[in-house]
Amino acid sequence: MVLDSVARRQTALRAAVRQGLVGPDSPVLALLDVEGIRATVRDLRAAFAGPAPVLHTFAVKASSLVPVLELLHSEGVGCEVASPGELALARAAGVPASRTVFDSPAKTVAELRDALAEGVAVNADNPQELARIDALVAERSAAGLATASTVGIRVNPQVGTGSIGAMSTATATSKFGVALRDEGAEDRVVTAFLDRPWLTRLHTHTGSQGVPLQLMAESVRIVYELAERINAAAGRHQVDSVDIGGGLPVNFESDEVTPSFASYAQLLRTTVPGLFDGRYTLVTEFGRSLLAKQGLIAAVVEYTKSAGGRRIAVGHAGAQVATRTAFVPDAWPLRVGAFDQRGEPKRGPESVQDVAGPCCFAGDLVARGRSLPELAPGDLVALYDTGAYYFSTHFQYNSLPRPAVHGFSLDERGEVEFALVRRAQGIAEILAESGAAQSGALTWRNSGQAGSGRGAGDDGKAREGASVHPAPTGR
Ligand SMILES: *Cc1c(COP(=O)(O)O)cnc(C)c1O
């Protein structure tokens, strides 16, 4: 059944309440719109279709959930990873090394060795990393092994900052990539390529949310021109792919998808036509724009109160699932929907309310001074556009559990089908993550040895596996 995304979301929320996925015993739930994700990938692919070959990857940090990566992979999107954990998720999702790109500003030698052995593409962040890769390439060739990995250099065109400083990666002083406009830097990049025939890619990523499209396109233009310069100097088509990163901003103010992949791709095609003529393979690394609008968080309102004339609805979605919104509210506002306990949109007179979460600090708010139908205990609030970097990027404050994540789709009759993507975290898992198995690690000396000065075996070295010491058996 074809419903628009708002109708699908509403239908799913109602069904989730009916099935008890969210309610008094399960006060927070995350939902992902499976058809919405598929449609978004189709938009991406259509926007960048031909004549240049394209490898689309998904920035795993935006939704680090294996079934999501599998779904994207089934739609032809690989993975951009930035840690061994993210690489493991990509592998678990069946994404082949040839469709995986490894970008981290702090790759260890072991991580690089592993990536090169697997054939995962690597974008070197800086000259020191490149020197490590040199050594690893030499190590491999001494062992008679070629490298199947595409290796590139990440450059920072230093085009400037967007509206959120912390999200702007191509500023003059950004920590990422080789700062291209620094004295002599561009020449050194050219030389680095001429010295290394296996370097074949340039990479840039200008920022994540808040960066104007013109600035992103300007970065891509600078990188394209550098590729042309390197290839002219090399006398061959040495740089044969350009990774343009991700960073397409998301509209958090309404359900309208703007800017679209189509408008960004069109801007790139007019700004950098040579990049699209088929001589270069394009790599993309979108994250937020693929998932944000496909997810929502539903949370139960536990209490409503007023303090100093301020009305506050205290519920179960706070900084643990909406970390950036709680800590940097002006940069990360979220739309909030009000629903009754059956999951129907609330009607009735609106009043100005704050929506607070369960965390024990005063700033734990997901909305401030918002005009909403008067919320009451047992109602639900829905946080929209939270499919990327929200519930998938949990913050373990107050030992609050990660909520369950369900994907939803509608069958031909309009019935909602849920598929569990991630179980809700249970108390046993919280204990395990919180050192419960190391119980006694800090107190074992209390038993018997108290007052005896340094305990036996205390050689000044950290003890390995503190859990081997039994917990104190009495005091
Ligand atoms: C975070 C990141 C992305 C994705 O950014 P979005 O804003 O989510 O599209 C892509 N590439 C790199 C290198 C990143 O760090």
CSV table of C-alpha atoms and ligand atoms in Angstrom, one decimal:
chain,number,residue,atom,x,y,z
A,1,MET,CA,0.0,0.0,0.0
A,2,VAL,CA,1.4,3.4,-1.0
A,3,LEU,CA,1.2,6.0,1.8
A,4,ASP,CA,3.4,9.0,2.1
A,5,SER,CA,6.0,9.0,4.8
A,6,VAL,CA,4.0,11.0,7.3
A,7,ALA,CA,1.0,8.6,7.0
A,8,ARG,CA,3.4,5.6,7.2
A,9,ARG,CA,4.9,7.0,10.3
A,10,GLN,CA,1.6,7.6,12.0
A,11,THR,CA,0.3,4.2,11.1
A,12,ALA,CA,3.4,2.6,12.5
A,13,LEU,CA,3.2,4.5,15.7
A,14,ARG,CA,-0.4,3.5,16.3
A,15,ALA,CA,0.5,-0.2,15.6
A,16,ALA,CA,3.5,0.0,17.9
A,17,VAL,CA,1.3,1.2,20.7
A,18,ARG,CA,-1.3,-1.5,20.0
A,19,GLN,CA,1.4,-4.2,20.0
A,20,GLY,CA,2.9,-2.9,23.3
A,21,LEU,CA,6.3,-2.0,21.7
A,22,VAL,CA,6.0,1.4,23.5
A,23,GLY,CA,3.9,2.0,26.6
A,24,PRO,CA,4.2,1.8,30.3
A,25,ASP,CA,6.5,-1.2,30.4
A,26,SER,CA,8.6,-0.1,27.5
A,27,PRO,CA,8.8,3.6,27.6
A,28,VAL,CA,11.2,4.4,24.7
A,29,LEU,CA,11.1,2.9,21.2
A,30,ALA,CA,13.0,3.7,18.0
A,31,LEU,CA,11.4,3.1,14.6
A,32,LEU,CA,12.9,3.0,11.1
A,33,ASP,CA,10.8,3.2,7.9
A,34,VAL,CA,12.2,0.5,5.7
A,35,GLU,CA,10.4,1.7,2.5
A,36,GLY,CA,11.6,5.2,3.3
A,37,ILE,CA,15.2,4.0,3.4
A,38,ARG,CA,14.8,2.2,0.1
A,39,ALA,CA,13.2,5.2,-1.5
A,40,THR,CA,16.0,7.5,-0.3
A,41,VAL,CA,18.7,5.2,-1.7
A,42,ARG,CA,16.8,5.2,-5.0
A,43,ASP,CA,16.9,9.0,-5.0
A,44,LEU,CA,20.6,9.0,-4.2
A,45,ARG,CA,21.4,6.6,-7.0
A,46,ALA,CA,19.2,8.4,-9.5
A,47,ALA,CA,20.8,11.7,-8.7
A,48,PHE,CA,24.4,10.5,-9.4
A,49,ALA,CA,23.6,8.0,-12.2
A,50,GLY,CA,26.1,8.2,-15.0
A,51,PRO,CA,28.1,8.8,-17.0
A,52,ALA,CA,30.8,8.5,-14.2
A,53,PRO,CA,30.9,5.2,-12.4
A,54,VAL,CA,29.9,5.7,-8.7
A,55,LEU,CA,30.5,3.8,-5.5
A,56,HIS,CA,28.0,4.9,-2.9
A,57,THR,CA,29.0,4.2,0.7
A,58,PHE,CA,27.1,4.9,3.9
A,59,ALA,CA,28.9,6.6,6.8
A,60,VAL,CA,28.4,3.8,9.4
A,61,LYS,CA,28.6,6.3,12.3
A,62,ALA,CA,25.3,7.7,11.2
A,63,SER,CA,23.5,4.4,12.0
A,64,SER,CA,25.7,1.7,13.3
A,65,LEU,CA,23.2,-1.1,13.1
A,66,VAL,CA,24.0,-4.2,11.2
A,67,PRO,CA,20.5,-4.8,9.7
A,68,VAL,CA,20.5,-1.2,8.5
A,69,LEU,CA,23.9,-1.7,6.8
A,70,GLU,CA,22.5,-5.0,5.3
A,71,LEU,CA,19.5,-3.2,3.9
A,72,LEU,CA,21.6,-0.4,2.4
A,73,HIS,CA,24.0,-3.0,1.0
A,74,SER,CA,21.1,-4.8,-0.6
A,75,GLU,CA,20.2,-1.5,-2.3
A,76,GLY,CA,23.8,-1.2,-3.6
A,77,VAL,CA,25.3,1.0,-0.9
A,78,GLY,CA,28.6,0.0,0.8
A,79,CYS,CA,30.2,1.3,4.0
A,80,GLU,CA,32.4,4.1,5.1
A,81,VAL,CA,34.0,3.1,8.4
A,82,ALA,CA,36.2,4.9,10.9
A,83,SER,CA,37.1,2.4,13.5
A,84,PRO,CA,37.7,-1.4,13.9
A,85,GLY,CA,34.2,-1.6,15.4
A,86,GLU,CA,32.6,0.0,12.4
A,87,LEU,CA,34.6,-2.2,10.1
A,88,ALA,CA,33.4,-5.2,12.0
A,89,LEU,CA,29.8,-4.0,11.5
A,90,ALA,CA,30.3,-3.6,7.8
A,91,ARG,CA,31.7,-7.1,7.6
A,92,ALA,CA,28.9,-8.5,9.7
A,93,ALA,CA,26.5,-6.9,7.2
A,94,GLY,CA,28.2,-8.8,4.4
A,95,VAL,CA,29.6,-5.6,2.8
A,96,PRO,CA,32.7,-6.7,0.8
A,97,ALA,CA,36.0,-5.1,1.3
A,98,SER,CA,35.8,-3.7,-2.2
A,99,ARG,CA,32.8,-1.6,-1.2
A,100,THR,CA,34.2,-0.5,2.1
A,101,VAL,CA,36.2,2.7,2.7
A,102,PHE,CA,38.3,3.3,5.8
A,103,ASP,CA,38.6,6.9,6.9
A,104,SER,CA,39.7,7.7,10.4
A,105,PRO,CA,42.1,10.4,11.5
A,106,ALA,CA,43.8,8.1,14.0
A,107,LYS,CA,44.4,4.7,12.3
A,108,THR,CA,46.8,2.4,14.0
A,109,VAL,CA,49.5,0.4,12.2
A,110,ALA,CA,47.5,-2.8,13.0
A,111,GLU,CA,44.3,-1.3,11.6
A,112,LEU,CA,46.1,-0.2,8.4
A,113,ARG,CA,47.7,-3.6,8.0
A,114,ASP,CA,44.4,-5.3,8.4
A,115,ALA,CA,42.6,-3.0,5.9
A,116,LEU,CA,45.4,-3.4,3.3
A,117,ALA,CA,45.3,-7.2,3.7
A,118,GLU,CA,41.5,-7.3,3.2
A,119,GLY,CA,41.5,-4.9,0.3
A,120,VAL,CA,39.5,-2.2,2.1
A,121,ALA,CA,40.1,1.2,0.6
A,122,VAL,CA,42.1,3.6,2.8
A,123,ASN,CA,42.2,7.4,2.7
A,124,ALA,CA,45.4,8.5,4.4
A,125,ASP,CA,44.7,11.5,6.6
A,126,ASN,CA,48.3,12.9,6.8
A,127,PRO,CA,51.9,12.4,5.8
A,128,GLN,CA,52.7,10.4,8.9
A,129,GLU,CA,50.0,8.0,8.1
A,130,LEU,CA,51.2,7.8,4.5
A,131,ALA,CA,54.7,6.8,5.8
A,132,ARG,CA,53.1,4.0,7.7
A,133,ILE,CA,51.3,2.8,4.6
A,134,ASP,CA,54.6,3.0,2.7
A,135,ALA,CA,56.1,0.6,5.2
A,136,LEU,CA,53.1,-1.7,5.0
A,137,VAL,CA,53.1,-1.7,1.2
A,138,ALA,CA,56.9,-2.5,1.3
A,139,GLU,CA,56.2,-5.3,3.9
A,140,ARG,CA,53.5,-6.8,1.6
A,141,SER,CA,55.7,-6.6,-1.5
A,142,ALA,CA,58.6,-8.2,0.3
A,143,ALA,CA,56.2,-11.1,1.0
A,144,GLY,CA,55.2,-11.2,-2.6
A,145,LEU,CA,51.8,-9.7,-1.9
A,146,ALA,CA,50.2,-6.9,-3.9
A,147,THR,CA,47.6,-4.7,-2.3
A,148,ALA,CA,44.1,-4.8,-3.6
A,149,SER,CA,43.2,-1.7,-1.6
A,150,THR,CA,42.6,1.6,-3.3
A,151,VAL,CA,44.7,4.1,-1.4
A,152,GLY,CA,44.0,7.8,-1.4
A,153,ILE,CA,44.9,11.0,0.5
A,154,ARG,CA,42.3,13.1,2.3
A,155,VAL,CA,42.8,16.7,1.6
A,156,ASN,CA,41.2,19.7,3.3
A,157,PRO,CA,40.5,22.5,0.8
A,158,GLN,CA,40.1,24.9,3.7
A,159,VAL,CA,37.0,26.4,2.2
A,160,GLY,CA,35.6,27.6,5.5
A,161,THR,CA,33.0,26.9,8.1
A,162,GLY,CA,29.3,26.2,8.0
A,163,SER,CA,26.7,27.1,10.6
A,164,ILE,CA,27.9,24.5,13.1
A,165,GLY,CA,31.6,24.9,13.9
A,166,ALA,CA,31.9,21.4,15.4
A,167,MET,CA,30.6,19.8,12.2
A,168,SER,CA,32.7,21.8,9.8
A,169,THR,CA,35.7,19.7,8.6
A,170,ALA,CA,37.2,21.9,5.9
A,171,THR,CA,38.1,25.0,8.0
A,172,ALA,CA,41.6,26.5,7.9
A,173,THR,CA,42.5,24.7,11.0
A,174,SER,CA,40.5,21.5,10.8
A,175,LYS,CA,42.0,18.4,12.3
A,176,PHE,CA,41.2,16.4,9.1
A,177,GLY,CA,43.2,15.7,6.1
A,178,VAL,CA,46.1,17.6,4.5
A,179,ALA,CA,45.5,21.3,4.7
A,180,LEU,CA,45.9,22.2,1.0
A,181,ARG,CA,46.3,25.9,1.3
A,182,ASP,CA,49.1,25.8,3.8
A,183,GLU,CA,52.5,26.9,2.4
A,184,GLY,CA,53.8,24.2,0.0
A,185,ALA,CA,51.2,21.7,1.0
A,186,GLU,CA,49.6,21.2,-2.4
A,187,ASP,CA,53.1,20.7,-4.0
A,188,ARG,CA,53.8,18.1,-1.4
A,189,VAL,CA,50.6,16.2,-2.2
A,190,VAL,CA,51.5,16.2,-5.9
A,191,THR,CA,55.0,14.9,-5.1
A,192,ALA,CA,53.5,12.3,-2.8
A,193,PHE,CA,51.5,10.9,-5.7
A,194,LEU,CA,54.4,11.0,-8.2
A,195,ASP,CA,56.5,9.1,-5.7
A,196,ARG,CA,53.8,6.4,-5.1
A,197,PRO,CA,52.3,4.9,-8.2
A,198,TRP,CA,49.7,3.0,-6.0
A,199,LEU,CA,48.1,6.2,-4.8
A,200,THR,CA,45.1,6.7,-7.0
A,201,ARG,CA,42.4,8.5,-5.0
A,202,LEU,CA,41.7,12.0,-3.6
A,203,HIS,CA,39.2,12.3,-0.7
A,204,THR,CA,37.5,15.3,0.8
A,205,HIS,CA,34.6,15.6,3.3
A,206,THR,CA,33.6,19.2,3.9
A,207,GLY,CA,31.3,18.8,6.9
A,208,SER,CA,28.2,17.3,8.3
A,209,GLN,CA,25.1,19.4,8.7
A,210,GLY,CA,25.1,23.1,8.4
A,211,VAL,CA,27.6,23.4,5.5
A,212,PRO,CA,26.1,25.3,2.5
A,213,LEU,CA,26.0,23.3,-0.7
A,214,GLN,CA,28.0,25.9,-2.5
A,215,LEU,CA,30.9,25.4,0.0
A,216,MET,CA,30.7,21.6,-0.4
A,217,ALA,CA,30.7,22.0,-4.2
A,218,GLU,CA,33.7,24.4,-4.0
A,219,SER,CA,35.6,21.8,-2.0
A,220,VAL,CA,34.9,19.2,-4.7
A,221,ARG,CA,36.0,21.6,-7.4
A,222,ILE,CA,39.3,22.2,-5.7
A,223,VAL,CA,39.9,18.5,-5.3
A,224,TYR,CA,39.0,17.8,-8.9
A,225,GLU,CA,41.5,20.4,-10.1
A,226,LEU,CA,44.2,18.9,-7.9
A,227,ALA,CA,43.4,15.5,-9.5
A,228,GLU,CA,43.9,17.0,-12.9
A,229,ARG,CA,47.1,18.7,-11.9
A,230,ILE,CA,48.5,15.4,-10.5
A,231,ASN,CA,47.5,13.5,-13.6
A,232,ALA,CA,49.1,16.1,-15.8
A,233,ALA,CA,52.3,15.9,-13.8
A,234,ALA,CA,52.3,12.1,-13.8
A,235,GLY,CA,51.6,12.0,-17.6
A,236,ARG,CA,48.9,9.3,-16.9
A,237,HIS,CA,45.5,9.0,-15.4
A,238,GLN,CA,47.0,8.1,-11.9
A,239,VAL,CA,44.2,9.6,-9.8
A,240,ASP,CA,41.2,7.7,-11.2
A,241,SER,CA,38.7,8.2,-8.4
A,242,VAL,CA,37.5,11.1,-6.3
A,243,ASP,CA,35.8,10.5,-2.9
A,244,ILE,CA,33.5,13.5,-2.3
A,245,GLY,CA,32.5,12.5,1.2
A,246,GLY,CA,29.0,13.0,2.6
A,247,GLY,CA,27.6,16.0,4.5
A,248,LEU,CA,24.3,16.7,2.6
A,249,PRO,CA,22.4,18.6,5.3
A,250,VAL,CA,19.0,17.5,6.5
A,251,ASN,CA,16.0,19.7,7.0
A,252,PHE,CA,14.9,19.3,10.7
A,253,GLU,CA,12.1,21.9,10.4
A,254,SER,CA,9.5,20.0,8.4
A,255,ASP,CA,8.9,16.8,6.5
A,256,GLU,CA,10.1,18.3,3.3
A,257,VAL,CA,13.3,16.7,2.0
A,258,THR,CA,15.5,19.6,1.2
A,259,PRO,CA,18.1,19.9,-0.1
A,260,SER,CA,17.7,16.8,-2.2
A,261,PHE,CA,20.4,14.5,-3.6
A,262,ALA,CA,19.2,15.6,-7.0
A,263,SER,CA,19.8,19.3,-6.3
A,264,TYR,CA,23.3,18.6,-4.8
A,265,ALA,CA,24.3,16.4,-7.7
A,266,GLN,CA,23.0,19.0,-10.1
A,267,LEU,CA,25.1,21.7,-8.4
A,268,LEU,CA,28.1,19.5,-8.6
A,269,ARG,CA,27.5,18.7,-12.3
A,270,THR,CA,27.5,22.4,-13.1
A,271,THR,CA,30.3,23.4,-10.8
A,272,VAL,CA,32.6,20.5,-11.7
A,273,PRO,CA,31.5,19.0,-15.0
A,274,GLY,CA,34.8,17.3,-15.7
A,275,LEU,CA,34.3,15.1,-12.6
A,276,PHE,CA,31.2,13.6,-14.2
A,277,ASP,CA,32.4,12.9,-17.7
A,278,GLY,CA,33.3,9.3,-17.0
A,279,ARG,CA,37.1,9.7,-16.5
A,280,TYR,CA,36.8,9.5,-12.7
A,281,THR,CA,35.0,7.0,-10.5
A,282,LEU,CA,33.1,8.9,-7.8
A,283,VAL,CA,32.8,7.7,-4.3
A,284,THR,CA,30.2,9.2,-1.9
A,285,GLU,CA,29.9,8.8,1.9
A,286,PHE,CA,26.5,10.1,2.8
A,287,GLY,CA,25.2,9.4,6.3
A,288,ARG,CA,22.6,11.7,7.8
A,289,SER,CA,20.8,12.4,4.6
A,290,LEU,CA,20.2,8.7,4.0
A,291,LEU,CA,18.7,7.9,7.4
A,292,ALA,CA,17.6,10.9,9.4
A,293,LYS,CA,14.1,11.3,8.0
A,294,GLN,CA,13.5,7.6,8.1
A,295,GLY,CA,13.7,7.3,11.9
A,296,LEU,CA,11.7,8.4,14.9
A,297,ILE,CA,11.8,8.0,18.7
A,298,ALA,CA,8.6,7.5,20.6
A,299,ALA,CA,8.7,8.0,24.3
A,300,VAL,CA,6.1,7.9,27.1
A,301,VAL,CA,5.4,11.1,29.1
A,302,GLU,CA,5.7,10.0,32.8
A,303,TYR,CA,4.8,13.3,34.6
A,304,THR,CA,3.8,16.8,33.8
A,305,LYS,CA,4.6,19.7,36.2
A,306,SER,CA,5.1,23.4,36.3
A,307,ALA,CA,8.0,25.3,37.9
A,308,GLY,CA,8.3,29.0,38.1
A,309,GLY,CA,5.6,29.4,35.4
A,310,ARG,CA,7.3,26.9,33.1
A,311,ARG,CA,5.4,23.8,32.0
A,312,ILE,CA,7.5,20.7,31.7
A,313,ALA,CA,6.5,17.2,30.4
A,314,VAL,CA,9.0,14.7,31.9
A,315,GLY,CA,9.4,11.6,29.8
A,316,HIS,CA,11.8,8.9,28.7
A,317,ALA,CA,13.6,10.4,25.7
A,318,GLY,CA,16.5,12.6,26.7
A,319,ALA,CA,20.2,12.9,26.3
A,320,GLN,CA,20.7,9.2,26.2
A,321,VAL,CA,19.0,9.1,22.8
A,322,ALA,CA,19.3,12.7,21.7
A,323,THR,CA,22.7,13.7,23.0
A,324,ARG,CA,23.5,16.5,20.7
A,325,THR,CA,20.0,18.0,21.1
A,326,ALA,CA,20.4,18.1,24.9
A,327,PHE,CA,23.9,19.5,24.9
A,328,VAL,CA,23.8,21.8,21.9
A,329,PRO,CA,20.1,22.6,21.6
A,330,ASP,CA,20.5,25.6,19.3
A,331,ALA,CA,22.4,23.6,16.7
A,332,TRP,CA,20.3,20.5,16.9
A,333,PRO,CA,16.6,21.3,17.4
A,334,LEU,CA,14.1,18.5,16.9
A,335,ARG,CA,10.5,18.5,15.9
A,336,VAL,CA,8.3,16.9,18.5
A,337,GLY,CA,4.9,15.3,17.8
A,338,ALA,CA,2.3,14.9,20.6
A,339,PHE,CA,0.2,11.6,20.7
A,340,ASP,CA,-2.2,10.2,23.2
A,341,GLN,CA,-1.8,6.8,24.8
A,342,ARG,CA,-3.4,5.0,21.9
A,343,GLY,CA,-0.9,6.6,19.6
A,344,GLU,CA,-3.4,9.0,18.0
A,345,PRO,CA,-2.3,12.6,17.3
A,346,LYS,CA,-3.3,14.8,20.2
A,347,ARG,CA,-5.7,17.5,19.5
A,348,GLY,CA,-6.9,20.3,21.7
A,349,PRO,CA,-5.6,23.6,22.9
A,350,GLU,CA,-1.8,24.1,22.7
A,351,SER,CA,0.4,25.5,25.4
A,352,VAL,CA,4.0,26.3,25.6
A,353,GLN,CA,5.9,23.4,27.1
A,354,ASP,CA,9.3,22.0,27.6
A,355,VAL,CA,9.9,18.3,26.9
A,356,ALA,CA,12.4,16.8,29.3
A,357,GLY,CA,14.1,13.5,29.5
A,358,PRO,CA,14.9,11.0,32.3
A,359,CYS,CA,18.6,12.0,32.8
A,360,CYS,CA,19.7,13.6,36.1
A,361,PHE,CA,21.0,16.9,34.8
A,362,ALA,CA,19.0,20.1,34.3
A,363,GLY,CA,19.8,20.5,30.6
A,364,ASP,CA,18.2,17.2,29.7
A,365,LEU,CA,15.6,18.6,27.4
A,366,VAL,CA,14.6,17.6,23.9
A,367,ALA,CA,12.4,20.6,23.3
A,368,ARG,CA,12.2,24.0,24.9
A,369,GLY,CA,9.3,26.4,24.9
A,370,ARG,CA,7.4,24.4,22.3
A,371,SER,CA,3.8,25.0,21.5
A,372,LEU,CA,2.1,21.6,21.7
A,373,PRO,CA,-1.3,20.2,22.7
A,374,GLU,CA,-1.3,19.9,26.5
A,375,LEU,CA,0.7,16.8,27.3
A,376,ALA,CA,-0.5,14.5,30.1
A,377,PRO,CA,1.0,11.5,31.9
A,378,GLY,CA,0.8,8.4,29.6
A,379,ASP,CA,0.9,10.4,26.4
A,380,LEU,CA,3.6,9.9,23.9
A,381,VAL,CA,6.0,12.3,22.3
A,382,ALA,CA,7.6,11.5,19.0
A,383,LEU,CA,11.0,12.9,18.0
A,384,TYR,CA,11.1,13.1,14.3
A,385,ASP,CA,14.1,12.9,11.9
A,386,THR,CA,16.1,10.9,14.4
A,387,GLY,CA,17.1,8.0,12.1
A,388,ALA,CA,20.8,9.1,12.0
A,389,TYR,CA,23.1,9.9,15.0
A,390,TYR,CA,20.3,9.7,17.6
A,391,PHE,CA,19.1,6.3,19.0
A,392,SER,CA,21.9,4.6,17.1
A,393,THR,CA,24.5,6.7,18.9
A,394,HIS,CA,23.5,6.0,22.5
A,395,PHE,CA,25.0,7.9,25.4
A,396,GLN,CA,25.2,5.7,28.5
A,397,TYR,CA,24.3,8.5,31.0
A,398,ASN,CA,22.6,7.3,34.2
A,399,SER,CA,23.1,3.7,33.0
A,400,LEU,CA,19.9,4.1,30.9
A,401,PRO,CA,19.4,1.3,28.5
A,402,ARG,CA,19.6,1.5,24.7
A,403,PRO,CA,16.0,1.3,23.5
A,404,ALA,CA,14.8,-1.4,21.0
A,405,VAL,CA,14.9,-0.4,17.4
A,406,HIS,CA,12.3,-1.8,15.0
A,407,GLY,CA,12.1,-1.4,11.3
A,408,PHE,CA,8.5,-1.1,9.9
A,409,SER,CA,6.9,-1.8,6.6
A,410,LEU,CA,3.3,-1.8,5.4
A,411,ASP,CA,1.9,-4.8,3.6
A,412,GLU,CA,-0.7,-4.5,0.7
A,413,ARG,CA,-3.6,-4.2,3.2
A,414,GLY,CA,-1.9,-1.4,5.0
A,415,GLU,CA,-1.0,-3.7,8.0
A,416,VAL,CA,2.2,-2.8,9.7
A,417,GLU,CA,4.9,-5.4,10.0
A,418,PHE,CA,7.7,-4.8,12.5
A,419,ALA,CA,11.2,-6.3,12.3
A,420,LEU,CA,13.5,-6.2,15.3
A,421,VAL,CA,16.7,-4.4,14.4
A,422,ARG,CA,18.2,-4.1,17.8
A,423,ARG,CA,16.9,-5.5,21.1
A,424,ALA,CA,16.4,-3.1,24.0
A,425,GLN,CA,19.3,-3.4,26.3
A,426,GLY,CA,18.6,-5.3,29.5
A,427,ILE,CA,19.8,-4.8,33.0
A,428,ALA,CA,22.2,-7.8,32.7
A,429,GLU,CA,23.9,-6.1,29.7
A,430,ILE,CA,24.2,-2.8,31.6
A,431,LEU,CA,25.9,-4.7,34.4
A,432,ALA,CA,28.2,-6.4,32.0
A,433,GLU,CA,29.2,-3.1,30.4
A,434,SER,CA,29.8,-1.6,33.7
A,435,GLY,CA,32.5,-3.9,35.1
A,436,ALA,CA,30.2,-6.3,37.0
A,437,ALA,CA,32.6,-9.1,36.0
A,438,GLN,CA,35.4,-7.1,37.6
A,439,SER,CA,33.6,-7.0,40.9
A,440,GLY,CA,36.2,-6.8,43.7
A,441,ALA,CA,38.9,-5.3,41.4
A,442,LEU,CA,39.4,-2.3,43.6
A,443,THR,CA,38.6,-3.7,47.0
A,444,TRP,CA,40.2,-7.2,47.0
A,445,ARG,CA,43.1,-6.0,49.1
A,446,ASN,CA,40.7,-4.9,51.8
A,447,SER,CA,40.3,-8.5,53.0
A,448,GLY,CA,43.0,-9.7,55.3
A,449,GLN,CA,45.7,-7.4,53.9
A,450,ALA,CA,44.2,-4.2,55.2
A,451,GLY,CA,46.9,-2.2,57.0
A,452,SER,CA,49.7,-4.5,55.8
A,453,GLY,CA,51.1,-1.8,53.5
A,454,ARG,CA,51.8,-3.0,50.0
A,455,GLY,CA,50.0,-6.2,49.2
A,456,ALA,CA,51.9,-9.4,48.2
A,457,GLY,CA,52.8,-9.3,44.6
A,458,ASP,CA,52.6,-5.6,44.4
A,459,ASP,CA,55.4,-4.9,42.0
A,460,GLY,CA,54.1,-1.5,40.9
A,461,LYS,CA,52.7,-3.0,37.7
A,462,ALA,CA,49.0,-2.8,36.8
A,463,ARG,CA,47.5,-6.1,37.6
A,464,GLU,CA,46.1,-7.9,34.6
A,465,GLY,CA,42.6,-9.3,34.8
A,466,ALA,CA,41.6,-8.0,38.1
A,467,SER,CA,38.7,-10.4,38.0
A,468,VAL,CA,41.0,-13.2,39.0
A,469,HIS,CA,41.1,-11.8,42.4
A,470,PRO,CA,38.1,-13.0,44.4
A,471,ALA,CA,35.8,-10.4,45.7
A,472,PRO,CA,36.4,-9.7,49.4
A,473,THR,CA,34.6,-12.1,51.5
A,474,GLY,CA,34.0,-10.0,54.6
A,475,ARG,CA,35.4,-7.1,56.3
B,1,LIG,C1,30.7,11.8,9.2
B,1,LIG,C2,31.3,11.5,7.9
B,1,LIG,C3,30.6,11.3,6.8
B,1,LIG,C4,29.0,11.4,6.8
B,1,LIG,O1,28.6,12.7,7.1
B,1,LIG,P1,27.0,13.0,7.0
B,1,LIG,O2,26.9,14.4,7.3
B,1,LIG,O3,26.3,12.1,7.9
B,1,LIG,O4,26.6,12.7,5.5
B,1,LIG,C5,31.2,11.1,5.6
B,1,LIG,N1,32.5,11.0,5.5
B,1,LIG,C6,33.3,11.2,6.6
B,1,LIG,C7,34.8,11.2,6.4
B,1,LIG,C8,32.8,11.5,7.8
B,1,LIG,O5,33.5,11.7,8.8
